[in-house]
mmCIF file of C-alpha atoms in Angstrom:
data_model
loop_
_atom_site.group_PDB
_atom_site.id
_atom_site.type_symbol
_atom_site.label_atom_id
_atom_site.label_comp_id
_atom_site.label_asym_id
_atom_site.label_seq_id
_atom_site.Cartn_x
_atom_site.Cartn_y
_atom_site.Cartn_z
ATOM 1 C CA MET Y 1 -50.378 -17.805 -68.762
ATOM 2 C CA ASP Y 2 -47.321 -16.492 -66.921
ATOM 3 C CA MET Y 3 -45.918 -19.640 -65.342
ATOM 4 C CA SER Y 4 -44.318 -17.651 -62.505
ATOM 5 C CA GLU Y 5 -47.860 -17.013 -61.241
ATOM 6 C CA HIS Y 6 -48.383 -20.653 -60.814
ATOM 7 C CA GLN Y 7 -45.153 -21.340 -59.084
ATOM 8 C CA ASP Y 8 -45.819 -19.007 -56.081
ATOM 9 C CA ALA Y 9 -49.638 -19.447 -55.782
ATOM 10 C CA TRP Y 10 -51.053 -20.924 -52.773
ATOM 11 C CA ASP Y 11 -53.999 -20.324 -50.285
ATOM 12 C CA ALA Y 12 -54.891 -16.624 -50.739
ATOM 13 C CA SER Y 13 -54.743 -15.775 -47.073
ATOM 14 C CA GLY Y 14 -51.039 -16.734 -47.049
ATOM 15 C CA PRO Y 15 -48.821 -19.017 -44.892
ATOM 16 C CA GLU Y 16 -48.141 -16.470 -42.265
ATOM 17 C CA ALA Y 17 -51.869 -16.127 -41.655
ATOM 18 C CA GLN Y 18 -52.311 -19.834 -41.495
ATOM 19 C CA PRO Y 19 -49.342 -21.302 -39.523
ATOM 20 C CA GLY Y 20 -48.960 -24.931 -39.143
ATOM 21 C CA LEU Y 21 -50.240 -27.834 -41.072
ATOM 22 C CA PRO Y 22 -53.963 -28.309 -42.366
ATOM 23 C CA ARG Y 23 -55.952 -30.256 -39.885
ATOM 24 C CA ILE Y 24 -57.881 -33.435 -40.822
ATOM 25 C CA GLY Y 25 -61.543 -32.588 -41.848
ATOM 26 C CA GLU Y 26 -60.465 -29.196 -43.089
ATOM 27 C CA PRO Y 27 -60.141 -28.037 -46.817
ATOM 28 C CA ALA Y 28 -56.661 -28.496 -48.283
ATOM 29 C CA PRO Y 29 -54.875 -25.244 -49.083
ATOM 30 C CA HIS Y 30 -55.381 -24.136 -52.684
ATOM 31 C CA PHE Y 31 -52.298 -24.310 -54.949
ATOM 32 C CA ALA Y 32 -51.394 -23.717 -58.602
ATOM 33 C CA ALA Y 33 -48.011 -24.617 -59.813
ATOM 34 C CA ARG Y 34 -45.791 -25.932 -62.624
ATOM 35 C CA THR Y 35 -45.315 -29.667 -62.864
ATOM 36 C CA THR Y 36 -43.717 -32.234 -65.085
ATOM 37 C CA HIS Y 37 -47.134 -32.573 -66.732
ATOM 38 C CA GLY Y 38 -47.731 -28.845 -67.128
ATOM 39 C CA PRO Y 39 -49.751 -26.640 -64.989
ATOM 40 C CA ARG Y 40 -51.782 -28.243 -62.045
ATOM 41 C CA THR Y 41 -54.061 -26.677 -59.450
ATOM 42 C CA LEU Y 42 -55.919 -28.565 -56.421
ATOM 43 C CA GLU Y 43 -59.163 -27.924 -58.397
ATOM 44 C CA ASP Y 44 -57.907 -30.094 -61.055
ATOM 45 C CA TYR Y 45 -58.547 -33.095 -58.918
ATOM 46 C CA ARG Y 46 -61.970 -32.344 -57.694
ATOM 47 C CA GLY Y 47 -64.147 -35.476 -57.995
ATOM 48 C CA GLU Y 48 -61.259 -37.857 -57.387
ATOM 49 C CA TRP Y 49 -58.990 -38.732 -54.424
ATOM 50 C CA LEU Y 50 -55.525 -37.279 -54.511
ATOM 51 C CA ILE Y 51 -52.457 -38.263 -52.619
ATOM 52 C CA LEU Y 52 -50.062 -35.353 -52.398
ATOM 53 C CA PHE Y 53 -46.723 -36.315 -51.268
ATOM 54 C CA SER Y 54 -43.469 -34.319 -50.820
ATOM 55 C CA HIS Y 55 -39.728 -35.102 -50.774
ATOM 56 C CA PRO Y 56 -36.759 -33.055 -49.720
ATOM 57 C CA ALA Y 57 -34.960 -32.910 -53.032
ATOM 58 C CA ASP Y 58 -34.369 -34.787 -56.421
ATOM 59 C CA PHE Y 59 -31.646 -37.480 -56.841
ATOM 60 C CA THR Y 60 -31.845 -38.661 -53.202
ATOM 61 C CA PRO Y 61 -31.748 -42.302 -52.695
ATOM 62 C CA VAL Y 62 -34.656 -42.874 -50.349
ATOM 63 C CA CYS Y 63 -36.997 -40.833 -52.432
ATOM 64 C CA THR Y 64 -35.698 -42.557 -55.674
ATOM 65 C CA SER Y 65 -36.901 -45.843 -54.085
ATOM 66 C CA GLU Y 66 -40.143 -44.280 -53.225
ATOM 67 C CA PHE Y 67 -40.845 -43.110 -56.777
ATOM 68 C CA VAL Y 68 -39.915 -46.415 -58.254
ATOM 69 C CA ALA Y 69 -42.306 -48.171 -55.752
ATOM 70 C CA LEU Y 70 -45.125 -45.729 -56.296
ATOM 71 C CA GLU Y 71 -44.853 -45.732 -59.987
ATOM 72 C CA ARG Y 72 -45.207 -49.580 -59.876
ATOM 73 C CA ALA Y 73 -48.236 -49.342 -57.616
ATOM 74 C CA ARG Y 74 -49.922 -46.399 -59.553
ATOM 75 C CA PRO Y 75 -52.299 -48.587 -61.298
ATOM 76 C CA ASP Y 76 -53.685 -49.880 -57.887
ATOM 77 C CA PHE Y 77 -54.111 -46.192 -56.623
ATOM 78 C CA GLU Y 78 -55.776 -45.355 -59.864
ATOM 79 C CA ALA Y 79 -58.102 -48.301 -59.626
ATOM 80 C CA ARG Y 80 -59.299 -46.812 -56.394
ATOM 81 C CA GLY Y 81 -60.135 -43.481 -58.178
ATOM 82 C CA CYS Y 82 -56.978 -41.996 -56.755
ATOM 83 C CA LYS Y 83 -54.271 -39.844 -58.412
ATOM 84 C CA LEU Y 84 -50.678 -39.255 -57.213
ATOM 85 C CA LEU Y 85 -48.987 -35.950 -57.046
ATOM 86 C CA ALA Y 86 -45.348 -35.337 -56.002
ATOM 87 C CA LEU Y 87 -43.780 -32.220 -54.832
ATOM 88 C CA SER Y 88 -40.282 -30.803 -54.041
ATOM 89 C CA ALA Y 89 -38.527 -27.498 -53.966
ATOM 90 C CA ASP Y 90 -36.520 -28.295 -56.963
ATOM 91 C CA SER Y 91 -37.265 -26.992 -60.409
ATOM 92 C CA VAL Y 92 -39.217 -28.762 -63.156
ATOM 93 C CA PHE Y 93 -35.958 -29.060 -65.048
ATOM 94 C CA SER Y 94 -34.331 -30.939 -62.075
ATOM 95 C CA HIS Y 95 -37.583 -33.082 -61.936
ATOM 96 C CA LEU Y 96 -37.305 -34.040 -65.642
ATOM 97 C CA ALA Y 97 -33.622 -34.864 -65.329
ATOM 98 C CA TRP Y 98 -34.259 -37.042 -62.352
ATOM 99 C CA ILE Y 99 -37.195 -39.002 -63.738
ATOM 100 C CA ARG Y 100 -34.927 -39.589 -66.884
ATOM 101 C CA SER Y 101 -32.313 -40.982 -64.585
ATOM 102 C CA ILE Y 102 -34.869 -43.190 -62.852
ATOM 103 C CA ARG Y 103 -36.067 -44.538 -66.301
ATOM 104 C CA GLU Y 104 -32.481 -45.310 -67.278
ATOM 105 C CA ALA Y 105 -31.370 -46.871 -64.022
ATOM 106 C CA PHE Y 106 -34.552 -48.779 -63.040
ATOM 107 C CA ALA Y 107 -36.503 -49.143 -66.358
ATOM 108 C CA VAL Y 108 -39.433 -47.280 -64.584
ATOM 109 C CA SER Y 109 -41.085 -44.360 -66.305
ATOM 110 C CA VAL Y 110 -42.527 -42.087 -63.488
ATOM 111 C CA GLY Y 111 -46.152 -41.366 -64.841
ATOM 112 C CA PHE Y 112 -47.440 -39.195 -62.110
ATOM 113 C CA PRO Y 113 -46.622 -35.217 -62.096
ATOM 114 C CA ILE Y 114 -44.025 -33.626 -59.802
ATOM 115 C CA VAL Y 115 -44.658 -30.133 -58.709
ATOM 116 C CA GLU Y 116 -42.121 -27.417 -58.594
ATOM 117 C CA ASP Y 117 -42.143 -25.499 -55.396
ATOM 118 C CA MET Y 118 -38.926 -23.456 -55.502
ATOM 119 C CA SER Y 119 -40.306 -20.851 -53.162
ATOM 120 C CA MET Y 120 -41.592 -23.407 -50.735
ATOM 121 C CA GLY Y 121 -44.801 -21.529 -50.728
ATOM 122 C CA ILE Y 122 -46.919 -24.759 -51.169
ATOM 123 C CA ALA Y 123 -44.926 -26.593 -48.637
ATOM 124 C CA ARG Y 124 -45.347 -23.828 -46.205
ATOM 125 C CA ALA Y 125 -49.164 -23.527 -46.742
ATOM 126 C CA TYR Y 126 -49.410 -27.308 -46.049
ATOM 127 C CA GLY Y 127 -47.201 -27.128 -42.962
ATOM 128 C CA MET Y 128 -44.363 -29.217 -44.435
ATOM 129 C CA VAL Y 129 -41.749 -26.767 -43.312
ATOM 130 C CA HIS Y 130 -41.614 -24.082 -40.578
ATOM 131 C CA PRO Y 131 -42.554 -20.747 -41.897
ATOM 132 C CA ARG Y 132 -38.936 -19.513 -41.204
ATOM 133 C CA ALA Y 133 -37.141 -22.591 -42.427
ATOM 134 C CA GLY Y 134 -34.344 -22.023 -44.786
ATOM 135 C CA ASP Y 135 -34.161 -25.336 -46.330
ATOM 136 C CA THR Y 136 -36.391 -28.277 -47.434
ATOM 137 C CA SER Y 137 -35.059 -31.010 -45.113
ATOM 138 C CA THR Y 138 -38.409 -31.576 -43.277
ATOM 139 C CA ILE Y 139 -40.513 -31.947 -46.444
ATOM 140 C CA ARG Y 140 -41.531 -35.616 -46.110
ATOM 141 C CA ALA Y 141 -45.361 -35.516 -45.792
ATOM 142 C CA VAL Y 142 -48.320 -37.384 -47.430
ATOM 143 C CA PHE Y 143 -51.700 -35.704 -47.636
ATOM 144 C CA PHE Y 144 -54.801 -37.853 -48.508
ATOM 145 C CA ILE Y 145 -57.247 -35.381 -50.072
ATOM 146 C CA ASP Y 146 -60.880 -36.635 -50.751
ATOM 147 C CA PRO Y 147 -62.902 -35.768 -53.880
ATOM 148 C CA HIS Y 148 -64.308 -32.677 -52.223
ATOM 149 C CA GLY Y 149 -60.848 -31.256 -51.515
ATOM 150 C CA ILE Y 150 -60.831 -32.220 -47.689
ATOM 151 C CA VAL Y 151 -57.744 -33.492 -45.935
ATOM 152 C CA ARG Y 152 -58.628 -36.858 -44.633
ATOM 153 C CA ALA Y 153 -55.311 -38.143 -43.477
ATOM 154 C CA ILE Y 154 -51.650 -36.996 -42.959
ATOM 155 C CA THR Y 155 -48.469 -38.895 -42.499
ATOM 156 C CA TYR Y 156 -44.853 -37.676 -41.964
ATOM 157 C CA TYR Y 157 -41.512 -39.430 -42.325
ATOM 158 C CA PRO Y 158 -38.067 -38.612 -41.519
ATOM 159 C CA MET Y 159 -35.575 -38.351 -44.292
ATOM 160 C CA THR Y 160 -33.856 -41.582 -43.539
ATOM 161 C CA VAL Y 161 -37.016 -43.927 -43.588
ATOM 162 C CA GLY Y 162 -38.843 -44.669 -46.804
ATOM 163 C CA ARG Y 163 -42.597 -44.652 -46.898
ATOM 164 C CA SER Y 164 -44.564 -47.775 -47.095
ATOM 165 C CA ILE Y 165 -46.545 -47.901 -50.377
ATOM 166 C CA PRO Y 166 -48.767 -50.808 -49.125
ATOM 167 C CA GLU Y 167 -49.608 -48.772 -46.062
ATOM 168 C CA MET Y 168 -50.575 -45.733 -48.256
ATOM 169 C CA LEU Y 169 -52.779 -48.169 -50.286
ATOM 170 C CA ARG Y 170 -54.179 -49.622 -47.072
ATOM 171 C CA CYS Y 171 -54.983 -46.158 -45.635
ATOM 172 C CA LEU Y 172 -56.792 -45.117 -48.922
ATOM 173 C CA ALA Y 173 -58.743 -48.189 -48.911
ATOM 174 C CA ALA Y 174 -59.638 -47.714 -45.132
ATOM 175 C CA LEU Y 175 -60.712 -44.085 -45.652
ATOM 176 C CA GLN Y 176 -62.854 -45.058 -48.663
ATOM 177 C CA THR Y 177 -64.466 -47.938 -46.799
ATOM 178 C CA ALA Y 178 -65.216 -46.025 -43.765
ATOM 179 C CA GLU Y 179 -66.784 -43.209 -45.573
ATOM 180 C CA LYS Y 180 -69.033 -45.510 -47.937
ATOM 181 C CA GLY Y 181 -70.243 -47.764 -45.196
ATOM 182 C CA GLY Y 182 -70.490 -45.331 -42.302
ATOM 183 C CA VAL Y 183 -68.149 -47.769 -40.407
ATOM 184 C CA SER Y 184 -64.721 -47.751 -38.809
ATOM 185 C CA VAL Y 185 -61.785 -50.162 -39.368
ATOM 186 C CA PRO Y 186 -59.782 -51.832 -36.694
ATOM 187 C CA ALA Y 187 -56.049 -52.056 -36.163
ATOM 188 C CA ASP Y 188 -54.290 -53.872 -38.956
ATOM 189 C CA TRP Y 189 -57.340 -53.851 -41.064
ATOM 190 C CA GLN Y 190 -56.819 -55.094 -44.705
ATOM 191 C CA LEU Y 191 -59.287 -54.585 -47.580
ATOM 192 C CA GLY Y 192 -61.872 -57.477 -47.304
ATOM 193 C CA ASP Y 193 -61.562 -57.771 -43.583
ATOM 194 C CA ASP Y 194 -64.477 -57.210 -41.108
ATOM 195 C CA VAL Y 195 -65.037 -53.797 -39.988
ATOM 196 C CA LEU Y 196 -66.414 -52.004 -36.791
ATOM 197 C CA ALA Y 197 -69.881 -51.058 -36.625
ATOM 198 C CA PRO Y 198 -70.928 -47.848 -34.994
ATOM 199 C CA PRO Y 199 -71.604 -47.953 -31.255
ATOM 200 C CA PRO Y 200 -75.114 -47.726 -30.032
ATOM 201 C CA VAL Y 201 -76.542 -44.337 -29.160
ATOM 202 C CA SER Y 202 -79.214 -45.324 -26.623
ATOM 203 C CA ALA Y 203 -79.552 -47.464 -23.647
ATOM 204 C CA ASP Y 204 -82.114 -49.747 -25.412
ATOM 205 C CA GLU Y 205 -79.868 -50.385 -28.367
ATOM 206 C CA MET Y 206 -76.995 -51.082 -25.924
ATOM 207 C CA ASP Y 207 -78.946 -53.709 -23.939
ATOM 208 C CA ARG Y 208 -80.059 -55.343 -27.301
ATOM 209 C CA LEU Y 209 -76.521 -55.551 -28.669
ATOM 210 C CA ALA Y 210 -75.101 -56.672 -25.456
ATOM 211 C CA GLU Y 211 -77.518 -59.791 -25.559
ATOM 212 C CA ALA Y 212 -76.897 -60.510 -29.181
ATOM 213 C CA PRO Y 213 -74.929 -63.746 -29.709
ATOM 214 C CA GLY Y 214 -71.250 -63.401 -31.181
ATOM 215 C CA ASN Y 215 -70.697 -59.905 -29.822
ATOM 216 C CA ARG Y 216 -67.625 -59.332 -27.653
ATOM 217 C CA ASP Y 217 -69.416 -56.407 -25.920
ATOM 218 C CA TRP Y 218 -71.985 -53.803 -26.720
ATOM 219 C CA TYR Y 219 -69.582 -51.138 -28.041
ATOM 220 C CA PHE Y 220 -67.210 -53.482 -30.016
ATOM 221 C CA ARG Y 221 -69.070 -55.205 -32.858
ATOM 222 C CA THR Y 222 -67.315 -56.555 -36.030
ATOM 223 C CA VAL Y 223 -69.305 -56.951 -39.178
ATOM 224 C CA ARG Y 224 -68.851 -58.019 -42.648
ATOM 225 C CA MET Y 225 -68.929 -55.589 -45.484
ATOM 226 C CA ARG Y 226 -69.084 -56.371 -48.952
ATOM 227 C CA ASN Y 227 -69.455 -53.884 -52.100
ATOM 228 C CA GLY Y 228 -69.974 -51.036 -49.538
ATOM 229 C CA GLU Y 229 -72.877 -52.750 -47.684
ATOM 230 C CA ILE Y 230 -72.882 -54.303 -44.174
ATOM 231 C CA LYS Y 231 -73.793 -57.972 -44.255
ATOM 232 C CA GLY Y 232 -75.221 -59.039 -40.981
ATOM 233 C CA THR Y 233 -73.761 -58.592 -37.545
#
């Protein structure tokens, strides 16, 4: 297969037809590209969670620190059924030289693929850069994509601030917990903490919950959740 076809492939309707970034709850734009692990498409990740994250350029200090931290945390992501996929506008050859440098400097072998996006076609389809941007300085995005190819969360960081890998893991666990249990998670939630039960949808249910012992109010109820099941109120 001609690899140049992979390099420039993105959503068939094109970035000019779909300006801006994908919205949460919508399908992630299709892509097909060369990577440090061979050709990859979005469809290769169906059935599992995917974190697609981008960086402005190889051999940059902030991104190097992130790659070291992400590789060290990769078993934790994979334990939650999630793969990591990096992207920048540099070539595969640059990516390979960079990960070799990381291995030599930090004794860390980057085990996740890095996408080549020299045309910035994928970056534009995902709204990482403005359609008329001439550089990659704003490519600092993270997309959490569920097993059905739906965007579930998006975060952006400036070039000068490294991303928090514990927060990426926390967000992934929160998304999975909320989906599995039909619940929400409160501020600063960590895996194993109580979750928030859905609010009532009728006046009778509201009155019953308002009178229940231990509830702060009828609309705010924390519940325990173990192995994906709610344990009491």
